[in-house]
Amino acid sequence: MHRHTLLLSFCALLSAAATGFLATTAIRSRYTAR
C-alpha cells in the first residue's frame, strides 16, 4: 500500500514536471518566434 502511494506520488510529480517543462518550452519558442 505504501509503495503504491509512493509510486502514484512519483507519477504525479513527474507529470507536473513534464507539464511545466512543456509550458516553459512553449513560452520560450513563442518569444523566440517574435
Short mmCIF file of C-alpha atoms in Angstrom, two decimals:
data_model
loop_
_atom_site.label_atom_id
_atom_site.label_comp_id
_atom_site.label_asym_id
_atom_site.label_seq_id
_atom_site.Cartn_x
_atom_site.Cartn_y
_atom_site.Cartn_z
CA MET A 1 0.00 0.00 0.00
CA HIS A 2 2.78 2.43 0.91
CA ARG A 3 4.69 1.51 -2.24
CA HIS A 4 1.59 2.10 -4.38
CA THR A 5 1.09 5.55 -2.81
CA LEU A 6 4.75 6.39 -3.36
CA LEU A 7 4.54 5.30 -7.00
CA LEU A 8 1.38 7.35 -7.52
CA SER A 9 3.03 10.40 -5.93
CA PHE A 10 6.13 9.96 -8.09
CA CYS A 11 3.98 9.65 -11.22
CA ALA A 12 2.08 12.83 -10.32
CA LEU A 13 5.33 14.70 -9.66
CA LEU A 14 6.78 13.52 -12.99
CA SER A 15 3.61 14.61 -14.79
CA ALA A 16 3.75 18.05 -13.18
CA ALA A 17 7.42 18.43 -14.10
CA ALA A 18 6.72 17.42 -17.71
CA THR A 19 3.80 19.87 -17.93
CA GLY A 20 5.92 22.69 -16.54
CA PHE A 21 8.76 21.87 -18.94
CA LEU A 22 6.39 21.85 -21.93
CA ALA A 23 4.83 25.14 -20.84
CA THR A 24 8.27 26.75 -20.46
CA THR A 25 9.34 25.44 -23.87
CA ALA A 26 6.14 26.76 -25.48
CA ILE A 27 6.60 30.22 -23.93
CA ARG A 28 10.27 30.32 -24.96
CA SER A 29 9.51 29.29 -28.54
CA ARG A 30 6.70 31.86 -28.67
CA TYR A 31 9.02 34.66 -27.55
CA THR A 32 11.78 33.42 -29.85
CA ALA A 33 9.38 33.37 -32.82
CA ARG A 34 8.89 37.11 -32.40
#
